[in-house]
């Protein structure tokens, strides 16, 4: 007979079969404060739930008797070939999930032959990440009041072989994340900025994350600053956080190389629509002039198929990657990406699509279609 302790160990060692099981494993392995930080959203967390639930209101319109004996999931993003349209979103502070931090995540990206966007608020430096793997890397950027600090990091990334800059444009202030306030969540060391700017902020408001952001982020950032960004780097610029046709048109006008439909994983303004509900408006406004990428709420391969059918060229995964990292380090991140890839492959086969470019608007029905 097994003791209860042994039984728990056996259960813990069981390989998760889907993202939700990885989430549960992460919940068990992380201190509550960090699990809440990673999993939580803003205020009532309405949009957090909606980001996931809105996918369930989209149904398939599958085709039969199509030769799907070979499925090609490869695609290109900004000219880079990747093995599937599944990339890694920028998420902050990976060392809170696993001691190897972003290095483990980047190595998993390389193993999966996909692109990783490194968060500006990473716990490993751009140099450490660059030297530890050969994955195609983009740097996510927050523009600080100290523009020179942001510019230096962009230039360090460019020198270290990063291939694009992802400007996150939905964070003039940090959304109110009440779990962090209650838990008195404190930022770990942000090594990228050591010697450049102090990130050790003390506050009496519970979490210091909000104080850190409001002290450092430049809330005056506006469309004209894309010019400034272009003056400090030759890398292509993507803009992340677009949710409306107005901003999509503006982004095309200022000449960005790509648009990311995102609501920051529902951590900023609560009651914005689920990203999957906002995607089509943006795709129609952009009219194919630049690639539209997508993130938010993806937990299944079917979700990825729906985003591609509604016009996304490829998608980014946020929390599931962190759950994989927290549960099983690099191996866990790799498993999460592979599981989603397997699920997408089956969805393609059962919908009658043998390659990513076969996935079309005709393969799904949204609520609007049913009106
Ligand atoms: C984020 N996100 C984010 N975005 C960004 O541009 N810079 C950042 O530093 C972070 N940090 C961050 C931390 C954590 C814990 C989460 C959950 C998210 C947002 C991220 O890039 C992405 O938009 C969402 O995570 C996508 O939603 P899902 O996949 O988490 O549902």
Coordinates of N, CA, C and O and ligand atoms in Angstrom, one line a residue, residues 34 37-40 48 51-52 89-93 117-122 140-142 166-171 177 240 260-267 275 295-299 316-323, ligand 1:
X34 N 2.8 34.5 -5.6 CA 3.3 34.5 -7.0 C 2.3 33.9 -8.0 O 2.1 34.4 -9.1
X37 N -0.1 36.6 -8.6 CA 0.5 37.6 -9.5 C 0.4 37.1 -11.0 O 0.0 37.9 -11.9
X38 N 0.7 35.9 -11.2 CA 0.7 35.4 -12.6 C -0.7 35.2 -13.1 O -1.0 35.5 -14.3
X39 N -1.6 34.7 -12.3 CA -2.9 34.2 -12.8 C -3.9 35.4 -12.8 O -4.9 35.3 -13.5
X40 N -3.7 36.4 -12.0 CA -4.7 37.4 -11.8 C -4.9 38.4 -12.9 O -4.1 38.5 -13.8
X48 N -10.9 39.1 -17.6 CA -10.1 37.9 -17.4 C -10.9 36.7 -17.8 O -10.4 35.8 -18.5
X51 N -12.0 36.7 -21.6 CA -10.9 36.3 -22.6 C -10.9 34.9 -22.9 O -10.7 34.5 -24.0
X52 N -11.2 34.0 -21.9 CA -11.3 32.6 -22.1 C -12.7 32.2 -22.6 O -12.8 31.5 -23.6
X89 N 4.5 35.0 -25.5 CA 4.2 36.4 -25.2 C 5.2 36.9 -24.1 O 5.7 36.1 -23.3
X90 N 5.4 38.2 -24.1 CA 6.2 38.8 -23.0 C 5.5 38.7 -21.7 O 4.4 39.3 -21.5
X91 N 6.0 38.1 -20.7 CA 5.5 38.1 -19.4 C 6.6 38.4 -18.4 O 7.7 37.9 -18.6
X92 N 6.3 39.2 -17.4 CA 7.4 39.7 -16.5 C 7.9 38.6 -15.5 O 7.2 37.6 -15.2
X93 N 9.1 38.7 -15.1 CA 9.6 38.1 -13.8 C 9.6 36.6 -13.8 O 9.0 36.0 -12.8
X117 N 9.1 36.5 -27.1 CA 9.2 38.0 -26.8 C 9.6 38.1 -25.4 O 8.9 37.6 -24.5
X118 N 10.8 38.7 -25.1 CA 11.3 38.8 -23.8 C 10.7 40.1 -23.2 O 10.7 41.2 -23.8
X119 N 10.1 39.9 -22.0 CA 9.5 41.1 -21.3 C 10.6 42.1 -20.9 O 11.7 41.7 -20.5
X120 N 10.2 43.4 -21.0 CA 11.1 44.5 -20.5 C 11.4 44.3 -19.0 O 12.4 44.7 -18.5
X121 N 10.4 43.7 -18.3 CA 10.6 43.5 -16.9 C 11.1 42.1 -16.6 O 10.5 41.4 -15.7
X122 N 12.0 41.6 -17.3 CA 12.5 40.3 -17.1 C 13.5 40.2 -15.9 O 14.0 41.2 -15.5
X140 N 10.3 43.1 -25.8 CA 9.1 44.0 -25.5 C 9.6 45.2 -24.8 O 10.6 45.1 -24.0
X141 N 9.0 46.4 -25.1 CA 9.5 47.6 -24.6 C 8.5 48.4 -23.8 O 7.3 48.5 -24.3
X142 N 8.8 48.9 -22.6 CA 8.1 49.9 -21.9 C 8.9 51.2 -22.1 O 10.2 51.1 -21.8
X166 N 8.8 45.1 -29.6 CA 7.4 45.1 -29.4 C 7.0 46.2 -28.4 O 7.3 46.0 -27.2
X167 N 6.5 47.3 -28.9 CA 6.1 48.4 -28.0 C 4.8 48.1 -27.3 O 3.7 48.1 -28.0
X168 N 4.8 47.9 -26.0 CA 3.5 47.7 -25.3 C 2.9 49.1 -25.1 O 3.5 49.9 -24.4
X169 N 1.7 49.3 -25.6 CA 1.1 50.6 -25.7 C -0.2 50.8 -24.8 O -0.8 51.8 -24.8
X170 N -0.4 49.7 -24.0 CA -1.7 49.8 -23.2 C -1.4 50.0 -21.7 O -2.2 49.7 -20.8
X171 N -0.2 50.5 -21.4 CA 0.2 50.6 -20.0 C 0.8 51.9 -19.6 O 1.9 52.0 -19.0
X177 N -4.6 45.5 -9.7 CA -4.6 44.1 -9.5 C -4.7 43.8 -8.0 O -3.7 44.0 -7.3
X240 N 1.8 46.6 -29.5 CA 1.0 45.6 -28.7 C 0.0 46.3 -27.8 O 0.3 47.3 -27.1
X260 N -0.3 43.9 -32.6 CA -0.7 42.8 -31.7 C -2.0 43.1 -31.0 O -2.1 44.1 -30.2
X261 N -3.1 42.4 -31.4 CA -4.4 42.6 -30.7 C -4.2 41.9 -29.3 O -3.9 40.7 -29.2
X262 N -4.3 42.7 -28.2 CA -4.0 42.2 -26.9 C -4.7 43.2 -25.9 O -4.8 44.4 -26.1
X263 N -5.2 42.6 -24.8 CA -5.6 43.4 -23.7 C -4.8 43.1 -22.4 O -5.2 43.3 -21.3
X264 N -3.5 42.8 -22.7 CA -2.6 42.6 -21.7 C -3.0 41.4 -20.7 O -2.8 41.5 -19.5
X265 N -3.6 40.4 -21.3 CA -4.1 39.3 -20.5 C -5.1 39.8 -19.4 O -5.2 39.3 -18.3
X266 N -5.9 40.8 -19.8 CA -6.9 41.4 -18.9 C -6.4 41.9 -17.5 O -7.0 41.8 -16.5
X267 N -5.2 42.4 -17.6 CA -4.5 42.9 -16.4 C -4.6 44.5 -16.3 O -4.1 45.1 -15.4
X275 N -10.2 39.6 -26.2 CA -9.4 39.9 -27.4 C -10.0 39.2 -28.6 O -10.0 39.8 -29.7
X295 N -3.1 37.9 -28.9 CA -2.9 37.1 -27.6 C -4.1 37.3 -26.7 O -4.9 38.3 -26.9
X296 N -4.3 36.4 -25.7 CA -5.3 36.6 -24.7 C -6.2 35.4 -24.6 O -7.0 35.2 -25.5
X297 N -6.1 34.7 -23.5 CA -7.1 33.7 -23.2 C -7.0 32.3 -23.9 O -7.8 31.5 -23.8
X298 N -5.9 32.2 -24.7 CA -5.7 30.9 -25.4 C -5.3 29.8 -24.4 O -4.3 29.9 -23.7
X299 N -6.1 28.8 -24.4 CA -5.9 27.6 -23.5 C -6.0 26.3 -24.2 O -5.7 25.3 -23.7
X316 N 0.3 34.6 -29.6 CA 1.2 34.5 -28.5 C 0.5 33.9 -27.3 O -0.7 34.1 -27.1
X317 N 1.3 33.1 -26.5 CA 0.7 32.5 -25.3 C 1.4 33.1 -24.1 O 2.6 33.2 -24.0
X318 N 0.6 33.6 -23.1 CA 1.1 34.2 -21.9 C 1.1 33.3 -20.7 O 2.1 32.5 -20.5
X319 N 0.0 33.2 -20.0 CA 0.0 32.5 -18.7 C 0.4 31.0 -18.9 O 1.1 30.4 -18.0
X320 N -0.2 30.3 -19.9 CA 0.1 28.9 -20.0 C 1.6 28.6 -20.0 O 2.1 27.6 -19.4
X321 N 2.4 29.5 -20.6 CA 3.9 29.3 -20.6 C 4.4 29.4 -19.2 O 5.3 28.6 -18.8
X322 N 3.9 30.3 -18.4 CA 4.4 30.5 -17.0 C 4.0 29.3 -16.2 O 4.8 28.8 -15.4
X323 N 2.8 28.7 -16.5 CA 2.4 27.6 -15.7 C 3.3 26.4 -16.0 O 3.7 25.6 -15.1
Ligands
LIG1 C1 1.9 39.9 -18.8 N1 1.8 40.6 -19.9 C2 2.9 41.5 -20.2 N2 2.9 42.2 -21.4 C3 3.9 43.0 -21.7 O1 3.9 43.6 -22.7 N3 4.9 43.2 -20.8 C4 5.0 42.5 -19.7 O2 6.0 42.6 -18.9 C5 3.9 41.7 -19.3 N4 3.9 41.0 -18.1 C6 2.9 40.1 -17.9 C7 3.0 39.3 -16.7 C8 2.0 38.4 -16.4 C9 2.1 37.6 -15.2 C10 1.0 38.1 -17.4 C11 -0.1 37.1 -17.1 C12 0.9 38.9 -18.5 C13 0.8 40.4 -21.0 C14 1.1 39.3 -21.9 O3 2.1 39.7 -22.8 C15 0.0 38.8 -22.8 O4 -0.6 39.9 -23.4 C16 -1.1 38.0 -22.0 O5 -0.5 37.3 -21.0 C17 -1.9 37.2 -22.9 O6 -3.0 36.6 -22.2 P1 -2.9 35.0 -21.6 O7 -2.3 34.2 -22.7 O8 -2.1 35.1 -20.4 O9 -4.3 34.7 -21.4

